[in-house]
Short mmCIF file of C-alpha atoms in Angstrom, two decimals:
data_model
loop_
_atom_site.label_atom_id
_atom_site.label_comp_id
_atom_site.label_asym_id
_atom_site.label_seq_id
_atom_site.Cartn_x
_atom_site.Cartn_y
_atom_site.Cartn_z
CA UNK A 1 -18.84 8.32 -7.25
CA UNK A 2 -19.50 9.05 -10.82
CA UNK A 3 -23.06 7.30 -12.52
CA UNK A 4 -21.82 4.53 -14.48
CA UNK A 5 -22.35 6.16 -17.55
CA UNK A 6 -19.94 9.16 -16.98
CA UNK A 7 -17.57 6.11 -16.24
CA UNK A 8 -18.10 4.61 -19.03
CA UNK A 9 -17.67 8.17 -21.31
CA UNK A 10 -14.29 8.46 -19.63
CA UNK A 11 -11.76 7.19 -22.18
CA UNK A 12 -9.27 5.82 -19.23
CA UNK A 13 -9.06 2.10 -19.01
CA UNK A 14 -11.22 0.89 -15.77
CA UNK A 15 -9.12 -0.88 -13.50
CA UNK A 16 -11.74 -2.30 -10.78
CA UNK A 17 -10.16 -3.86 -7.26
CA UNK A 18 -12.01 -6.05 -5.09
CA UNK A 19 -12.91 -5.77 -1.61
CA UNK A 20 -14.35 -7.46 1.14
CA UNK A 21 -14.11 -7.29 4.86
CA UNK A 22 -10.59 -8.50 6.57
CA UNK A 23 -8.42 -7.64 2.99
CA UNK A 24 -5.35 -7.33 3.38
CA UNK A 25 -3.81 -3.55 2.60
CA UNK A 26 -0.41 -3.50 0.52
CA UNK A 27 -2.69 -6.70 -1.42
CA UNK A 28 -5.04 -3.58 -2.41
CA UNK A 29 -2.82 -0.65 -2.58
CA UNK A 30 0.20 -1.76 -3.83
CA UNK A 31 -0.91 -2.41 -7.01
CA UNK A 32 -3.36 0.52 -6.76
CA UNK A 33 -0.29 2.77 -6.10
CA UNK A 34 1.43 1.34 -9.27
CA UNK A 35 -1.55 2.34 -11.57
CA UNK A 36 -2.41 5.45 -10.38
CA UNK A 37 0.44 7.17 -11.19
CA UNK A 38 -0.75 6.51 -15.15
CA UNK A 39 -3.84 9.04 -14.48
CA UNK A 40 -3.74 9.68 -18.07
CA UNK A 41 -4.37 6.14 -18.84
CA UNK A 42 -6.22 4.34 -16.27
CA UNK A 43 -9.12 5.57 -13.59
CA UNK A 44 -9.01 3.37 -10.81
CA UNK A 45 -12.23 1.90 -9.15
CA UNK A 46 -13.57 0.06 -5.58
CA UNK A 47 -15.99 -2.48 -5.87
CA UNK A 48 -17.85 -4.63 -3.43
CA UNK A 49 -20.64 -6.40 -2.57
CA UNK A 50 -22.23 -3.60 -0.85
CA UNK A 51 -21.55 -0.17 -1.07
CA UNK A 52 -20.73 1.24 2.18
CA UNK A 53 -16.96 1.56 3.69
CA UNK A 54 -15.08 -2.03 3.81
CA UNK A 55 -12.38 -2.59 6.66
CA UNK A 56 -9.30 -3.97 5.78
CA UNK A 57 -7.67 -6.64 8.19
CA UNK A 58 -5.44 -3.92 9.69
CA UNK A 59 -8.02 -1.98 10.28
CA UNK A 60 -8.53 0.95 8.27
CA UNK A 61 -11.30 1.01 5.82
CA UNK A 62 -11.89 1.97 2.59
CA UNK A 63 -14.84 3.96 0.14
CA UNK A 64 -16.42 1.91 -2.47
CA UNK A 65 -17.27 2.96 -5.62
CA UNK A 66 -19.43 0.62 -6.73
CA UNK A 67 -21.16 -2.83 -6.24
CA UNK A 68 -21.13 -5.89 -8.43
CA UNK A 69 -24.14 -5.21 -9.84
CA UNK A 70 -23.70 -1.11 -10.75
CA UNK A 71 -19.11 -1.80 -11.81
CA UNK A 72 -19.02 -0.45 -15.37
CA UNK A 73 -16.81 -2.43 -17.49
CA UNK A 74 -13.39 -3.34 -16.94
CA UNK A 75 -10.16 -3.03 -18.32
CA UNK A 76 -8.72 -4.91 -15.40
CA UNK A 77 -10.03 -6.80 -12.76
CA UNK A 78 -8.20 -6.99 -9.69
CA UNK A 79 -9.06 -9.40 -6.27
CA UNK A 80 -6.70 -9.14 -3.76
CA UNK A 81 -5.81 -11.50 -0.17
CA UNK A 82 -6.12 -10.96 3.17
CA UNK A 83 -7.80 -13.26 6.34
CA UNK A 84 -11.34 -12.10 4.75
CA UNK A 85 -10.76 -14.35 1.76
CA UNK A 86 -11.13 -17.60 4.60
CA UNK A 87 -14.41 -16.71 4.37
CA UNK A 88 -15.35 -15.70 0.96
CA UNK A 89 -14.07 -18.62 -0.66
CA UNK A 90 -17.31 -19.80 0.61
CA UNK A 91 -19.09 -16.83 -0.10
CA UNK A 92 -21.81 -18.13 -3.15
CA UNK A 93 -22.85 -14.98 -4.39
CA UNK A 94 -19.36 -12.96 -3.96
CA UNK A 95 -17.87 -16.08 -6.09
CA UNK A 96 -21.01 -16.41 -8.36
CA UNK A 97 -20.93 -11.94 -8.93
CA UNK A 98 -17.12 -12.28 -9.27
CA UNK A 99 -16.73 -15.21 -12.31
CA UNK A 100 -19.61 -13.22 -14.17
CA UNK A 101 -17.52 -10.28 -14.39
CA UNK A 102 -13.80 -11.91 -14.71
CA UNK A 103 -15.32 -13.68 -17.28
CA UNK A 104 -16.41 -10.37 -19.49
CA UNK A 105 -13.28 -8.57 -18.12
CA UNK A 106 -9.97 -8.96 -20.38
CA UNK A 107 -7.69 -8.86 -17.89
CA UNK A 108 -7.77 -10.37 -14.50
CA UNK A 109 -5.43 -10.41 -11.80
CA UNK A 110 -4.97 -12.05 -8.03
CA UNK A 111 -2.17 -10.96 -5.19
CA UNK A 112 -2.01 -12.92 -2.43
CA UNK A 113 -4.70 -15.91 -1.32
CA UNK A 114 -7.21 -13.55 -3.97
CA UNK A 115 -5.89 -16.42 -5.90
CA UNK A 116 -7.77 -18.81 -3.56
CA UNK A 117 -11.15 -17.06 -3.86
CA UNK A 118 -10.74 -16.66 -8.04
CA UNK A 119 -10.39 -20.88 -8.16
CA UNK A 120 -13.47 -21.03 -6.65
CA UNK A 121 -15.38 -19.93 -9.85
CA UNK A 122 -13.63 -22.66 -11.68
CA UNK A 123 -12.00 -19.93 -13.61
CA UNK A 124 -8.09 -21.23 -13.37
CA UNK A 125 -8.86 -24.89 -14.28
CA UNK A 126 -6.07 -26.20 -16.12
CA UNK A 127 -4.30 -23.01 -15.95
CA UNK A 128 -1.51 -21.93 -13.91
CA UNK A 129 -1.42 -19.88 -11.05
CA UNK A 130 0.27 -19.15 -7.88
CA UNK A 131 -0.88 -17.76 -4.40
CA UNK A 132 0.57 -16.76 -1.04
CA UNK A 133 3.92 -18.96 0.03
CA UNK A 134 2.78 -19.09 3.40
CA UNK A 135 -0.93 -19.95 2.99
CA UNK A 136 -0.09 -22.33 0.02
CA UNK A 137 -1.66 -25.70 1.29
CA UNK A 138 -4.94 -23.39 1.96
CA UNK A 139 -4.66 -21.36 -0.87
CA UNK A 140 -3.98 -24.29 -3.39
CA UNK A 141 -6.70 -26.60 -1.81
CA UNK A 142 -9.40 -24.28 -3.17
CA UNK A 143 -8.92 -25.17 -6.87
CA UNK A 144 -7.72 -29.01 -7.28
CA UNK A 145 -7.72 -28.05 -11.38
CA UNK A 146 -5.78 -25.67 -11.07
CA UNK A 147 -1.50 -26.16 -11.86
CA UNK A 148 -0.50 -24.59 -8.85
CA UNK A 149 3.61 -23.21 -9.38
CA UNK A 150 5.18 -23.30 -6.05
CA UNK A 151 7.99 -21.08 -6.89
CA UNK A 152 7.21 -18.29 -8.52
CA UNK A 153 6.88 -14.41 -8.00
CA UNK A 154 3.53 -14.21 -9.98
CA UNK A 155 2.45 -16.04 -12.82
CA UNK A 156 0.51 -15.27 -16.20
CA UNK A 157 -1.75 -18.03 -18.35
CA UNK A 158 -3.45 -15.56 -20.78
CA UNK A 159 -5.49 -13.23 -19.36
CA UNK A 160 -4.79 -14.33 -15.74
CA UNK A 161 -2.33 -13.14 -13.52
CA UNK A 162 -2.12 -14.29 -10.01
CA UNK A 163 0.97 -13.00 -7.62
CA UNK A 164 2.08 -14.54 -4.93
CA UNK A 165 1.76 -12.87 -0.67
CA UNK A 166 1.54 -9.53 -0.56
CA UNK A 167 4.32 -7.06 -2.17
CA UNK A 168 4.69 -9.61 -4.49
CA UNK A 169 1.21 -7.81 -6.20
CA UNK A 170 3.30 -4.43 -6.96
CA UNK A 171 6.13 -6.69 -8.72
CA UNK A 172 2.90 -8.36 -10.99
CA UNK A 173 1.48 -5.40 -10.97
CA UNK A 174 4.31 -3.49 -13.08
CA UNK A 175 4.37 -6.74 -15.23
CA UNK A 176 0.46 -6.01 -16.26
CA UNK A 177 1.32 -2.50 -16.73
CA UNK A 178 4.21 -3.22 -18.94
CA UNK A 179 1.98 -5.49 -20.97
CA UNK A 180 -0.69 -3.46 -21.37
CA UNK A 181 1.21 -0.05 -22.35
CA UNK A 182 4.86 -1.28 -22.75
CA UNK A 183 7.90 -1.69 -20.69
CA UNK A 184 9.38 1.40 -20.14
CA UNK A 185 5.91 3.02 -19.23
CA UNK A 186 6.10 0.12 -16.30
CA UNK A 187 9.68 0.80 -15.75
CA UNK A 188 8.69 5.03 -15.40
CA UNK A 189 6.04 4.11 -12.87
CA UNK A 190 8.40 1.61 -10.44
CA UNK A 191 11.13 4.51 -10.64
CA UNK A 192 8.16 7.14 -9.29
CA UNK A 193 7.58 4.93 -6.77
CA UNK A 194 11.10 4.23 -5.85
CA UNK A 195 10.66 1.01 -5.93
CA UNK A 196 12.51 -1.72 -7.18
CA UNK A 197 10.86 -3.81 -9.53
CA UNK A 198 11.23 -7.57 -9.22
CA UNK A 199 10.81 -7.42 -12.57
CA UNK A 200 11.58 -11.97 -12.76
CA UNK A 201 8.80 -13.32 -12.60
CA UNK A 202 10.63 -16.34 -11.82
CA UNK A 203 12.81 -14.66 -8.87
CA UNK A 204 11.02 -16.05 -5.53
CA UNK A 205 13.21 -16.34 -2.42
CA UNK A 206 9.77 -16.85 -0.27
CA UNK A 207 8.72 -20.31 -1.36
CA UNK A 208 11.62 -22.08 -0.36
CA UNK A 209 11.36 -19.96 2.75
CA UNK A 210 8.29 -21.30 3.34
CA UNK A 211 9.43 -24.49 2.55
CA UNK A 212 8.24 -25.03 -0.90
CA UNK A 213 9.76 -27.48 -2.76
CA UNK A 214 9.97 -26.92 -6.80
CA UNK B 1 -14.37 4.17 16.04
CA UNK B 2 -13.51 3.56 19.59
CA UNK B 3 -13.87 6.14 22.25
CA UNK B 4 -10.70 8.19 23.06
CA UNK B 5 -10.86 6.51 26.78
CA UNK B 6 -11.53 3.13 25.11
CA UNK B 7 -8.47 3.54 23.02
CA UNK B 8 -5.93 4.71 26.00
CA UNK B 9 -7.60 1.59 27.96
CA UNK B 10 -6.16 -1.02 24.92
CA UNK B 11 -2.46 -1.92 26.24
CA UNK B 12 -1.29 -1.89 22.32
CA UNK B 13 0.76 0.81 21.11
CA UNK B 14 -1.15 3.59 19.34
CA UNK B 15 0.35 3.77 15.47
CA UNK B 16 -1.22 6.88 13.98
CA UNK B 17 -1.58 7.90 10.48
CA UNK B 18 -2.14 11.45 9.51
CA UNK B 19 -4.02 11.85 6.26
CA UNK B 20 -5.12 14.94 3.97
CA UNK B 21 -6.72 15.72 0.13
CA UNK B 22 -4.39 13.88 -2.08
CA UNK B 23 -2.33 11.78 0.21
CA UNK B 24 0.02 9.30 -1.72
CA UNK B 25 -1.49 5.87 -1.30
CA UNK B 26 1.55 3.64 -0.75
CA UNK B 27 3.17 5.97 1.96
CA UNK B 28 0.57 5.47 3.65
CA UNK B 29 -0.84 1.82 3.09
CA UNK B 30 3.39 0.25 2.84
CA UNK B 31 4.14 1.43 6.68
CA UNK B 32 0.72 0.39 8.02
CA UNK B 33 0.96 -3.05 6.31
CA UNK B 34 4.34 -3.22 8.58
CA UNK B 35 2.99 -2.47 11.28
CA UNK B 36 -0.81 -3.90 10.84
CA UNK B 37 1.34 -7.45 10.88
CA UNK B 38 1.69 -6.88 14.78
CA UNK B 39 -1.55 -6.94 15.90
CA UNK B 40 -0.95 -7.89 19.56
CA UNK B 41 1.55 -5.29 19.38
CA UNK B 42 0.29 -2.35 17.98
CA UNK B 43 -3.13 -1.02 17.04
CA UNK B 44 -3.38 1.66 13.93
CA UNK B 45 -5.52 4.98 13.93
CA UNK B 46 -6.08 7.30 10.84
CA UNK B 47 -6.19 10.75 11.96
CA UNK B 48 -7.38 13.94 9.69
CA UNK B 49 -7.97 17.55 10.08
CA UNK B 50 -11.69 16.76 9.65
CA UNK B 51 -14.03 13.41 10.06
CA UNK B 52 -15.17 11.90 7.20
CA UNK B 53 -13.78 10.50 4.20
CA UNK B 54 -10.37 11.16 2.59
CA UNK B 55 -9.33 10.93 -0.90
CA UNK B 56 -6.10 9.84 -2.14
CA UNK B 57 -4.13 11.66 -5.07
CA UNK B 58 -5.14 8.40 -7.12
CA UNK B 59 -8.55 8.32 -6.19
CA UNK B 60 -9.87 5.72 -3.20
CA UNK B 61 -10.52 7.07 0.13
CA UNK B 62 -9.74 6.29 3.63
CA UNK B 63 -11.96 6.76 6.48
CA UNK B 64 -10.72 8.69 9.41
CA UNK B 65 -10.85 7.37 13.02
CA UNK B 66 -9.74 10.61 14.80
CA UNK B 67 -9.32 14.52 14.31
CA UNK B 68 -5.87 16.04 16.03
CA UNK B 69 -8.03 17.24 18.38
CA UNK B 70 -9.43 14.21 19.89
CA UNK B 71 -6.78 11.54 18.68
CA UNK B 72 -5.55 9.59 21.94
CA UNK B 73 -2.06 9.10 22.61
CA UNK B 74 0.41 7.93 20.52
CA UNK B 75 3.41 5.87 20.29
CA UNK B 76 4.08 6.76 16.53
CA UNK B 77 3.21 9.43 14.40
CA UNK B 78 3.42 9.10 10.29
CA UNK B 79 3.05 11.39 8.39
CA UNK B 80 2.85 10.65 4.48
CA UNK B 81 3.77 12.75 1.29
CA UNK B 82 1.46 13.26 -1.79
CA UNK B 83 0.12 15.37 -3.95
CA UNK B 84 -1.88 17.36 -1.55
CA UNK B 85 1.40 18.31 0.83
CA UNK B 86 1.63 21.08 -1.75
CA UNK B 87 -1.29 22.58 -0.57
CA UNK B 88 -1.11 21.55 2.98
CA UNK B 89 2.66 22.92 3.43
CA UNK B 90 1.00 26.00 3.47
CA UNK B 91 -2.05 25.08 5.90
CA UNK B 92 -1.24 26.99 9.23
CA UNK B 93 -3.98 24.71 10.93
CA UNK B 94 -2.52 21.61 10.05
CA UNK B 95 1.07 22.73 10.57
CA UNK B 96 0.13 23.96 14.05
CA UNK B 97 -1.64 20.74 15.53
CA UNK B 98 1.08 18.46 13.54
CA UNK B 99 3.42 20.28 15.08
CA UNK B 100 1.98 20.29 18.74
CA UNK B 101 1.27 16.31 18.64
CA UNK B 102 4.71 15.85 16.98
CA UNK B 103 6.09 17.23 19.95
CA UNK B 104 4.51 14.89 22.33
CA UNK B 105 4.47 11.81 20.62
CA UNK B 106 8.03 9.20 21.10
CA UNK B 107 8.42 8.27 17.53
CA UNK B 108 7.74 10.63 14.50
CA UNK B 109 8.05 9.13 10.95
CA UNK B 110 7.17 10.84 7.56
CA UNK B 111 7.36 8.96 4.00
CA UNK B 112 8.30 10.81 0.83
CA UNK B 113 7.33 14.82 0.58
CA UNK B 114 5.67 13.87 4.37
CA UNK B 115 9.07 15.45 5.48
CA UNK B 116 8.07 18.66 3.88
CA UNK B 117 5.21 18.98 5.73
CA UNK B 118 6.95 18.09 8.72
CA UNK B 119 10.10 20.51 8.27
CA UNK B 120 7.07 23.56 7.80
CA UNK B 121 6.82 23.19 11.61
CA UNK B 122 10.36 23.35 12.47
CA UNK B 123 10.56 20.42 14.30
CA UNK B 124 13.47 19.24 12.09
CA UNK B 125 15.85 22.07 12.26
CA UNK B 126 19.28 21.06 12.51
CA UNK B 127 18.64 17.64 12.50
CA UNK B 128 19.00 14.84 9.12
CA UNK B 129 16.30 14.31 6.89
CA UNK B 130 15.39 13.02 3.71
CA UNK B 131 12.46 13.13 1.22
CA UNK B 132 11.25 12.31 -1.83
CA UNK B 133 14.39 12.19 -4.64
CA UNK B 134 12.18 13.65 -7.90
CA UNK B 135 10.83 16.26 -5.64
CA UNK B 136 13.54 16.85 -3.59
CA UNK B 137 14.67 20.12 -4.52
CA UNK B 138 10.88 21.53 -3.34
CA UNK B 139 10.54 19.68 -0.78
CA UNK B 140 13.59 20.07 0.77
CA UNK B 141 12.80 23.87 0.24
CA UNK B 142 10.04 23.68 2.92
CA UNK B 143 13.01 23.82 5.79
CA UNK B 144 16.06 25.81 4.86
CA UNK B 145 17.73 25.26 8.77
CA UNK B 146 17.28 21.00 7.99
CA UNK B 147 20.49 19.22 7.15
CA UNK B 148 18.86 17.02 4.18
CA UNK B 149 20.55 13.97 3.12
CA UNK B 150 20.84 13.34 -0.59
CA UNK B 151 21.62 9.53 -0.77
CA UNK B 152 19.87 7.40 1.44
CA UNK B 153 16.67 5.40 1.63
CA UNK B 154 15.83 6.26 4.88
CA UNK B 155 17.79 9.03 7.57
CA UNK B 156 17.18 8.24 11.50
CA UNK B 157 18.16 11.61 13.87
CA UNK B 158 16.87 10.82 17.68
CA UNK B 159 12.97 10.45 17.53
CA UNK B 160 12.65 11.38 13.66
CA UNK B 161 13.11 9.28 10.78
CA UNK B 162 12.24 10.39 7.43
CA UNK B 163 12.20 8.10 4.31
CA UNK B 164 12.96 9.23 0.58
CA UNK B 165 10.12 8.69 -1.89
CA UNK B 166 6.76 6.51 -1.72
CA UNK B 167 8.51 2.49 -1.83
CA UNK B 168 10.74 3.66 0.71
CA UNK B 169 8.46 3.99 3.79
CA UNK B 170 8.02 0.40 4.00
CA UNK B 171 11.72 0.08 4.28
CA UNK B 172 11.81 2.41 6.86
CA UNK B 173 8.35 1.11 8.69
CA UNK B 174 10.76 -1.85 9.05
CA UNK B 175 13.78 -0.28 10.49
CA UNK B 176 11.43 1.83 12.93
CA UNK B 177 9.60 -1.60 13.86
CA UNK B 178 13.27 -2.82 14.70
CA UNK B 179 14.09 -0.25 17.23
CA UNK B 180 10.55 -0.64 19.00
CA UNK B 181 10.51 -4.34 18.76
CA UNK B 182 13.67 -5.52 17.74
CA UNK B 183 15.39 -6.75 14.41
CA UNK B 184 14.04 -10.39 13.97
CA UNK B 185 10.52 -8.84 14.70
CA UNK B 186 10.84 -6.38 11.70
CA UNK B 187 12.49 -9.39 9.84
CA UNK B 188 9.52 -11.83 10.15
CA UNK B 189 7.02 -8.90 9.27
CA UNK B 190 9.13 -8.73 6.03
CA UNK B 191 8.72 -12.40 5.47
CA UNK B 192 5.14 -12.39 6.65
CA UNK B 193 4.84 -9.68 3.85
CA UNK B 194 7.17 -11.88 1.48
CA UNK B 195 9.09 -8.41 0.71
CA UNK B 196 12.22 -7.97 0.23
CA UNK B 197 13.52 -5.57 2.92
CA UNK B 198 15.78 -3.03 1.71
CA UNK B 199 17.73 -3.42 5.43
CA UNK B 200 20.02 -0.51 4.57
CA UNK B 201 19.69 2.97 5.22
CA UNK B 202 22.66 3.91 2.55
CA UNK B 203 21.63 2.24 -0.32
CA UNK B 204 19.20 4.16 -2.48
CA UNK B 205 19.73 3.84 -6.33
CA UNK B 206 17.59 6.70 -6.76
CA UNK B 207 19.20 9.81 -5.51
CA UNK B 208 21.34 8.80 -8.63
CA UNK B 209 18.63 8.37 -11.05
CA UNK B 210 17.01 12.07 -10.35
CA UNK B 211 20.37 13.62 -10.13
CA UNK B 212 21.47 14.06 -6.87
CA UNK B 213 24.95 14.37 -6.23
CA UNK B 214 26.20 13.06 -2.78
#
């Protein structure tokens, strides 16, 4: 871990993920995996409540970097999904640490039921926003403000982006990337990866899976 | 960290990830978010050369539940690719006790340059392989007597399976998680995961992108 102000002297964009006990893992590294192949651009960072290691639902755990109080500031703010959010939508000081910095962060993005736990600051009031197919009657109940879009593979209302389950944060992910340093700088990355973007935003064959009407 | 005894005592099959310095972060996060779905299934273990912390190529780290000496049992062994296989192609250790549990373990998976690794014991001479497509022509250097496969997302040859670059071992997670548990198993974790499942071995629009000629 590097003090916040060698951070800070770095000239990479920040790009700070969320975590908290039971996350879920492609919801944190998928997206991770997308920005850290632009090492010359970005400098990705953990942050938590606590420092100490944080297991994801799967199991494994991860290092944190830093807590809410030390995170240096952001270029991107990222809060991912996972069973763990059940509880931290109800988590005061998680919610109450997490709108101070989405608020001062200029670019701030959910995968999954993160969605779920980012309504709770009030944040995506009258915006819209989308969340997990499966866990959408959850998910959605958390922010009655909010204009919840059924179908969609992730969806951006100025600075917010929010994805919806799982892979669909790489897919978003790519999309932030590509409007933050172009498309074809997103488009390198997904073909790194080997990975086939979903690159329409609009392109969601999981909510009417799930039963999701439009 | 559970006891060795503690782990041979929980009926669940034994999914174990190997890590090292500068392990890729979606080969190893995409197949464990497979096959973390199936909790009552299977239950995953990260194993190292070393306890203690490991750091991917892009920066977080993973904590490590086992060492190859004292990892129980398993049903699966993955093995992912990276930055870091460049170094580790040429660690003897590592080579030695991959190769020795590699031998005794039913199912043996790598992701991306993983296969290079794995090909530096042997293990896959004169069998079908595949690897990452950018670096294929190094990695597939690592095994001169290994019949490597130019086109295809994923190549299965008895207990090995070997998946092209990074995206790809999710694909592959899946089609492994079909022949342990069968296809509508693999197809639920898919859903569950809300990814699109790339359900076919041949089709890789990538070998073309970097080049390689069937």
């Amino acid at each position: 871990m590097d003090t916040k102000a060698e951070a800070e002297a770095d000239a990479r964009m920040l790009v700070g993920m969320v975590v908290f006990d039971g996350f879920q893992l492609l919801d944190v590294f998928g997206p991770l995996e997308m920005f850290g192949a632009l090492r010359d651009k970005v400098r990705i960072v953990i942050l938590a409540e606590r420092s100490g290691p944080v297991a994801s639902s799967a199991g494994p755990s991860i290092g944190v970097d830093y807590t809410f109080d030390t995170v240096p500031d952001l270029g991107v703010l990222l809060v991912p999904g996972g069973a763990g959010t059940r509880r931290e939508v109800n988590n005061a000081h998680l919610v109450d640490r997490l709108k101070s910095l989405a608020i001062k962060t200029p670019n701030v993005a959910t995968v999954c039921t993160g969605a779920a736990v980012l309504a709770r600051t009030g944040l995506l009031d009258g915006l819209k926003a989308t969340t997990n197919k499966r866990a959408f009657a959850w998910a959605s109940g958390q922010g009655d403000q909010v204009h919840w879009v059924k179908r969609a593979r992730w969806v951006e209302d100025g600075k917010y982006f929010t994805s919806s389950g799982i892979s669909a944060g790489m897919d978003m992910a790519l999309a932030l990337i590509a409007k933050l340093f172009g498309r074809q700088t997103a488009v390198g990355v997904a073909n790194g990866a080997e990975y086939r973007w979903n690159e329409d935003a609009h392109d969601d064959p999981f909510a009417g899976l799930y039963g999701l009407a439009d």
